[in-house]
Amino acid sequence: SLQSWTKANDIKDFEIEGMSIGDSLLNFFNKKTINDNKVFYKSNKFYQVSIEKKKFKIYDSMNFQLKNKDKNYIIYSLSGVIKKDIKKCLRDQKLVLGEIKSLFDNPQIIDEGKRDHAAYKNSFTYDIYVMVNTDMISVSCYDMDDVNFSDVMLINVDTSEFNDFLNNEAHN
């Protein structure tokens, strides 16, 4: 198990490293740390903040998606990333998925299987989505052939608002 999960009635109750969507990132990091690690999406509606291991118990890094100009620094998406060999990741993906499914009543499961990575040649993703109402948790394994990147497991929690933004961003 990657974490001790707690029963969740809403996706906002699902925590990674004690953080949930809807929380203020200011509760965990100061403005300087946030601003020093900020990268904008092309439309500038949202930005990502990536923080490395030294701050976390389980994950090697965390990514947070926040709205530009939001003075409350509300988290709309968060991801925990663990460097993990692809074979171990695929085994653990099923275990984590089972644990996540047990937290929610009747979640919809979408298993995308093995797909080409959108940005890296000869690399693949294995994505499984757990839909909770209109929000989503994904458990993904990345099989990276690029020498600059390790294979990783990513557990991601997205609001429907951020998901809609990503889908629109990808098509513009």
PDB file of C-alpha atoms in Angstrom:
ATOM      1  CA  SER A   1       0.000   0.000   0.000  1.00  0.00           C
ATOM      2  CA  LEU A   2       1.218   3.460  -0.855  1.00  0.00           C
ATOM      3  CA  GLN A   3      -0.762   5.134   1.869  1.00  0.00           C
ATOM      4  CA  SER A   4      -3.382   4.490   4.484  1.00  0.00           C
ATOM      5  CA  TRP A   5      -6.511   5.647   2.707  1.00  0.00           C
ATOM      6  CA  THR A   6      -9.645   6.694   4.525  1.00  0.00           C
ATOM      7  CA  LYS A   7     -13.238   6.123   3.407  1.00  0.00           C
ATOM      8  CA  ALA A   8     -14.249   9.062   1.235  1.00  0.00           C
ATOM      9  CA  ASN A   9     -17.746  10.254   0.421  1.00  0.00           C
ATOM     10  CA  ASP A  10     -16.475  12.906  -1.957  1.00  0.00           C
ATOM     11  CA  ILE A  11     -13.313  13.220  -4.020  1.00  0.00           C
ATOM     12  CA  LYS A  12     -12.372  16.216  -1.851  1.00  0.00           C
ATOM     13  CA  ASP A  13     -12.002  13.777   1.059  1.00  0.00           C
ATOM     14  CA  PHE A  14      -9.345  11.775  -0.819  1.00  0.00           C
ATOM     15  CA  GLU A  15      -5.875  12.760   0.407  1.00  0.00           C
ATOM     16  CA  ILE A  16      -2.381  12.376  -0.965  1.00  0.00           C
ATOM     17  CA  GLU A  17       0.310  13.222   1.598  1.00  0.00           C
ATOM     18  CA  GLY A  18      -2.409  14.861   3.727  1.00  0.00           C
ATOM     19  CA  MET A  19      -3.519  17.202   0.923  1.00  0.00           C
ATOM     20  CA  SER A  20      -6.788  17.273  -1.046  1.00  0.00           C
ATOM     21  CA  ILE A  21      -8.309  19.169  -3.909  1.00  0.00           C
ATOM     22  CA  GLY A  22     -10.064  22.234  -2.528  1.00  0.00           C
ATOM     23  CA  ASP A  23      -7.290  22.851   0.038  1.00  0.00           C
ATOM     24  CA  SER A  24      -5.168  25.978  -0.128  1.00  0.00           C
ATOM     25  CA  LEU A  25      -1.588  25.160  -1.121  1.00  0.00           C
ATOM     26  CA  LEU A  26      -0.606  27.949   1.306  1.00  0.00           C
ATOM     27  CA  ASN A  27      -1.497  25.539   4.140  1.00  0.00           C
ATOM     28  CA  PHE A  28       1.504  23.435   3.095  1.00  0.00           C
ATOM     29  CA  PHE A  29       3.989  25.753   1.337  1.00  0.00           C
ATOM     30  CA  ASN A  30       4.852  29.445   1.421  1.00  0.00           C
ATOM     31  CA  LYS A  31       4.286  31.812  -1.522  1.00  0.00           C
ATOM     32  CA  LYS A  32       7.989  31.852  -2.428  1.00  0.00           C
ATOM     33  CA  THR A  33       8.137  28.049  -2.752  1.00  0.00           C
ATOM     34  CA  ILE A  34       4.942  28.070  -4.834  1.00  0.00           C
ATOM     35  CA  ASN A  35       6.103  30.907  -7.101  1.00  0.00           C
ATOM     36  CA  ASP A  36       9.599  29.438  -7.539  1.00  0.00           C
ATOM     37  CA  ASN A  37       8.082  26.158  -8.819  1.00  0.00           C
ATOM     38  CA  LYS A  38       5.289  27.586 -10.984  1.00  0.00           C
ATOM     39  CA  VAL A  39       4.889  26.652 -14.684  1.00  0.00           C
ATOM     40  CA  PHE A  40       1.960  28.012 -16.706  1.00  0.00           C
ATOM     41  CA  TYR A  41      -0.153  26.160 -19.234  1.00  0.00           C
ATOM     42  CA  LYS A  42      -0.301  27.870 -22.626  1.00  0.00           C
ATOM     43  CA  SER A  43      -3.634  29.606 -21.945  1.00  0.00           C
ATOM     44  CA  ASN A  44      -2.410  30.851 -18.511  1.00  0.00           C
ATOM     45  CA  LYS A  45      -5.746  29.906 -16.903  1.00  0.00           C
ATOM     46  CA  PHE A  46      -4.003  27.325 -14.693  1.00  0.00           C
ATOM     47  CA  TYR A  47      -0.436  26.665 -13.644  1.00  0.00           C
ATOM     48  CA  GLN A  48       1.413  23.698 -12.190  1.00  0.00           C
ATOM     49  CA  VAL A  49       3.593  23.683  -9.101  1.00  0.00           C
ATOM     50  CA  SER A  50       6.005  20.734  -8.753  1.00  0.00           C
ATOM     51  CA  ILE A  51       7.680  20.017  -5.417  1.00  0.00           C
ATOM     52  CA  GLU A  52      10.396  17.365  -4.913  1.00  0.00           C
ATOM     53  CA  LYS A  53      10.775  14.556  -2.343  1.00  0.00           C
ATOM     54  CA  LYS A  54      12.304  16.354   0.624  1.00  0.00           C
ATOM     55  CA  LYS A  55       8.840  17.460   1.701  1.00  0.00           C
ATOM     56  CA  PHE A  56       7.030  14.102   1.422  1.00  0.00           C
ATOM     57  CA  LYS A  57       6.869  10.784   3.270  1.00  0.00           C
ATOM     58  CA  ILE A  58       5.811   8.474   0.426  1.00  0.00           C
ATOM     59  CA  TYR A  59       6.076  10.245  -2.920  1.00  0.00           C
ATOM     60  CA  ASP A  60       9.199  11.360  -4.787  1.00  0.00           C
ATOM     61  CA  SER A  61       7.420  14.492  -5.960  1.00  0.00           C
ATOM     62  CA  MET A  62       4.007  16.127  -6.008  1.00  0.00           C
ATOM     63  CA  ASN A  63       2.344  18.248  -8.668  1.00  0.00           C
ATOM     64  CA  PHE A  64      -0.410  20.756  -7.962  1.00  0.00           C
ATOM     65  CA  GLN A  65      -2.647  22.582 -10.440  1.00  0.00           C
ATOM     66  CA  LEU A  66      -3.891  25.999  -9.396  1.00  0.00           C
ATOM     67  CA  LYS A  67      -5.831  28.797 -11.083  1.00  0.00           C
ATOM     68  CA  ASN A  68      -3.904  31.849 -12.170  1.00  0.00           C
ATOM     69  CA  LYS A  69      -4.623  34.948 -10.048  1.00  0.00           C
ATOM     70  CA  ASP A  70      -6.342  32.915  -7.291  1.00  0.00           C
ATOM     71  CA  LYS A  71      -5.153  34.634  -4.120  1.00  0.00           C
ATOM     72  CA  ASN A  72      -6.331  31.642  -2.053  1.00  0.00           C
ATOM     73  CA  TYR A  73      -4.093  29.164  -3.965  1.00  0.00           C
ATOM     74  CA  ILE A  74      -6.839  26.521  -4.135  1.00  0.00           C
ATOM     75  CA  ILE A  75      -5.727  23.091  -5.420  1.00  0.00           C
ATOM     76  CA  TYR A  76      -7.774  21.901  -8.448  1.00  0.00           C
ATOM     77  CA  SER A  77      -5.629  18.852  -9.130  1.00  0.00           C
ATOM     78  CA  LEU A  78      -2.841  17.061  -7.303  1.00  0.00           C
ATOM     79  CA  SER A  79      -0.560  14.183  -8.204  1.00  0.00           C
ATOM     80  CA  GLY A  80       1.789  11.983  -6.246  1.00  0.00           C
ATOM     81  CA  VAL A  81       4.712  10.593  -8.267  1.00  0.00           C
ATOM     82  CA  ILE A  82       6.839   7.584  -7.307  1.00  0.00           C
ATOM     83  CA  LYS A  83       9.807   6.375  -9.354  1.00  0.00           C
ATOM     84  CA  LYS A  84       9.098   2.700  -9.910  1.00  0.00           C
ATOM     85  CA  ASP A  85      10.146   0.029 -12.415  1.00  0.00           C
ATOM     86  CA  ILE A  86       7.318  -0.581 -14.892  1.00  0.00           C
ATOM     87  CA  LYS A  87       6.780  -4.233 -13.886  1.00  0.00           C
ATOM     88  CA  LYS A  88       6.461  -3.312 -10.230  1.00  0.00           C
ATOM     89  CA  CYS A  89       4.283  -0.338 -11.137  1.00  0.00           C
ATOM     90  CA  LEU A  90       1.821  -2.453 -13.111  1.00  0.00           C
ATOM     91  CA  ARG A  91       1.551  -4.935 -10.219  1.00  0.00           C
ATOM     92  CA  ASP A  92       1.070  -2.140  -7.666  1.00  0.00           C
ATOM     93  CA  GLN A  93      -1.386  -0.304  -9.936  1.00  0.00           C
ATOM     94  CA  LYS A  94      -3.926  -3.113  -9.516  1.00  0.00           C
ATOM     95  CA  LEU A  95      -3.478  -3.117  -5.722  1.00  0.00           C
ATOM     96  CA  VAL A  96      -3.853   0.660  -5.429  1.00  0.00           C
ATOM     97  CA  LEU A  97      -6.848   0.625  -7.767  1.00  0.00           C
ATOM     98  CA  GLY A  98      -8.550  -1.959  -5.561  1.00  0.00           C
ATOM     99  CA  GLU A  99      -7.933   0.169  -2.478  1.00  0.00           C
ATOM    100  CA  ILE A 100      -9.244   3.334  -4.167  1.00  0.00           C
ATOM    101  CA  LYS A 101     -12.350   1.577  -5.528  1.00  0.00           C
ATOM    102  CA  SER A 102     -13.217   0.422  -2.007  1.00  0.00           C
ATOM    103  CA  LEU A 103     -13.336   4.020  -0.770  1.00  0.00           C
ATOM    104  CA  PHE A 104     -16.263   5.098  -2.929  1.00  0.00           C
ATOM    105  CA  ASP A 105     -19.758   3.754  -3.591  1.00  0.00           C
ATOM    106  CA  ASN A 106     -20.067   2.475  -7.180  1.00  0.00           C
ATOM    107  CA  PRO A 107     -17.237   4.375  -8.876  1.00  0.00           C
ATOM    108  CA  GLN A 108     -17.020   4.047 -12.657  1.00  0.00           C
ATOM    109  CA  ILE A 109     -13.718   2.420 -13.743  1.00  0.00           C
ATOM    110  CA  ILE A 110     -12.141   3.144 -17.128  1.00  0.00           C
ATOM    111  CA  ASP A 111      -9.046   1.099 -18.007  1.00  0.00           C
ATOM    112  CA  GLU A 112      -7.299   2.601 -21.029  1.00  0.00           C
ATOM    113  CA  GLY A 113      -4.724  -0.211 -21.201  1.00  0.00           C
ATOM    114  CA  LYS A 114      -1.332   0.338 -22.845  1.00  0.00           C
ATOM    115  CA  ARG A 115      -1.081   3.463 -25.018  1.00  0.00           C
ATOM    116  CA  ASP A 116       1.724   5.346 -26.721  1.00  0.00           C
ATOM    117  CA  HIS A 117       2.986   8.243 -24.598  1.00  0.00           C
ATOM    118  CA  ALA A 118       1.806  11.489 -26.191  1.00  0.00           C
ATOM    119  CA  ALA A 119       5.169  13.244 -25.927  1.00  0.00           C
ATOM    120  CA  TYR A 120       7.908  10.562 -25.880  1.00  0.00           C
ATOM    121  CA  LYS A 121       8.714   8.093 -28.633  1.00  0.00           C
ATOM    122  CA  ASN A 122       8.928   4.409 -27.623  1.00  0.00           C
ATOM    123  CA  SER A 123       7.358   5.221 -24.250  1.00  0.00           C
ATOM    124  CA  PHE A 124       3.956   4.092 -22.994  1.00  0.00           C
ATOM    125  CA  THR A 125       1.280   4.916 -20.446  1.00  0.00           C
ATOM    126  CA  TYR A 126      -1.079   2.568 -18.624  1.00  0.00           C
ATOM    127  CA  ASP A 127      -3.952   4.665 -17.266  1.00  0.00           C
ATOM    128  CA  ILE A 128      -6.876   3.548 -15.139  1.00  0.00           C
ATOM    129  CA  TYR A 129      -9.482   6.162 -14.205  1.00  0.00           C
ATOM    130  CA  VAL A 130     -11.849   6.058 -11.244  1.00  0.00           C
ATOM    131  CA  MET A 131     -14.766   8.405 -11.894  1.00  0.00           C
ATOM    132  CA  VAL A 132     -16.461   9.751  -8.775  1.00  0.00           C
ATOM    133  CA  ASN A 133     -19.449  11.841  -9.810  1.00  0.00           C
ATOM    134  CA  THR A 134     -17.850  14.283 -12.284  1.00  0.00           C
ATOM    135  CA  ASP A 135     -14.379  14.228 -10.696  1.00  0.00           C
ATOM    136  CA  MET A 136     -11.620  11.701 -11.297  1.00  0.00           C
ATOM    137  CA  ILE A 137      -8.779   9.785  -9.677  1.00  0.00           C
ATOM    138  CA  SER A 138      -6.277   8.122 -11.975  1.00  0.00           C
ATOM    139  CA  VAL A 139      -3.640   5.510 -11.266  1.00  0.00           C
ATOM    140  CA  SER A 140      -1.071   5.542 -14.058  1.00  0.00           C
ATOM    141  CA  CYS A 141       2.179   3.818 -14.902  1.00  0.00           C
ATOM    142  CA  TYR A 142       4.633   5.432 -17.288  1.00  0.00           C
ATOM    143  CA  ASP A 143       7.055   3.150 -19.142  1.00  0.00           C
ATOM    144  CA  MET A 144       9.681   5.656 -20.249  1.00  0.00           C
ATOM    145  CA  ASP A 145      12.243   4.774 -22.915  1.00  0.00           C
ATOM    146  CA  ASP A 146      13.821   8.240 -22.695  1.00  0.00           C
ATOM    147  CA  VAL A 147      17.106   8.181 -20.729  1.00  0.00           C
ATOM    148  CA  ASN A 148      16.175  11.497 -19.100  1.00  0.00           C
ATOM    149  CA  PHE A 149      13.085  10.070 -17.393  1.00  0.00           C
ATOM    150  CA  SER A 150      12.462   7.182 -15.002  1.00  0.00           C
ATOM    151  CA  ASP A 151       9.478   4.853 -15.075  1.00  0.00           C
ATOM    152  CA  VAL A 152       6.931   6.196 -12.590  1.00  0.00           C
ATOM    153  CA  MET A 153       3.618   5.551 -10.912  1.00  0.00           C
ATOM    154  CA  LEU A 154       1.354   8.571 -10.732  1.00  0.00           C
ATOM    155  CA  ILE A 155      -1.752   8.861  -8.576  1.00  0.00           C
ATOM    156  CA  ASN A 156      -3.732  11.876  -9.681  1.00  0.00           C
ATOM    157  CA  VAL A 157      -6.876  13.566  -8.349  1.00  0.00           C
ATOM    158  CA  ASP A 158      -8.663  16.043 -10.651  1.00  0.00           C
ATOM    159  CA  THR A 159     -11.725  18.200 -10.315  1.00  0.00           C
ATOM    160  CA  SER A 160     -14.050  18.149 -13.307  1.00  0.00           C
ATOM    161  CA  GLU A 161     -13.236  21.849 -13.829  1.00  0.00           C
ATOM    162  CA  PHE A 162      -9.525  21.114 -14.242  1.00  0.00           C
ATOM    163  CA  ASN A 163     -10.256  18.074 -16.438  1.00  0.00           C
ATOM    164  CA  ASP A 164     -12.449  20.187 -18.724  1.00  0.00           C
ATOM    165  CA  PHE A 165      -9.674  22.787 -18.901  1.00  0.00           C
ATOM    166  CA  LEU A 166      -7.086  20.121 -19.846  1.00  0.00           C
ATOM    167  CA  ASN A 167      -9.321  18.705 -22.554  1.00  0.00           C
ATOM    168  CA  ASN A 168      -9.916  22.178 -24.016  1.00  0.00           C
ATOM    169  CA  GLU A 169      -6.219  23.082 -23.702  1.00  0.00           C
ATOM    170  CA  ALA A 170      -5.211  19.961 -25.640  1.00  0.00           C
ATOM    171  CA  HIS A 171      -7.586  20.799 -28.500  1.00  0.00           C
ATOM    172  CA  ASN A 172      -6.638  24.485 -28.852  1.00  0.00           C
TER     173      ASN A 172
END
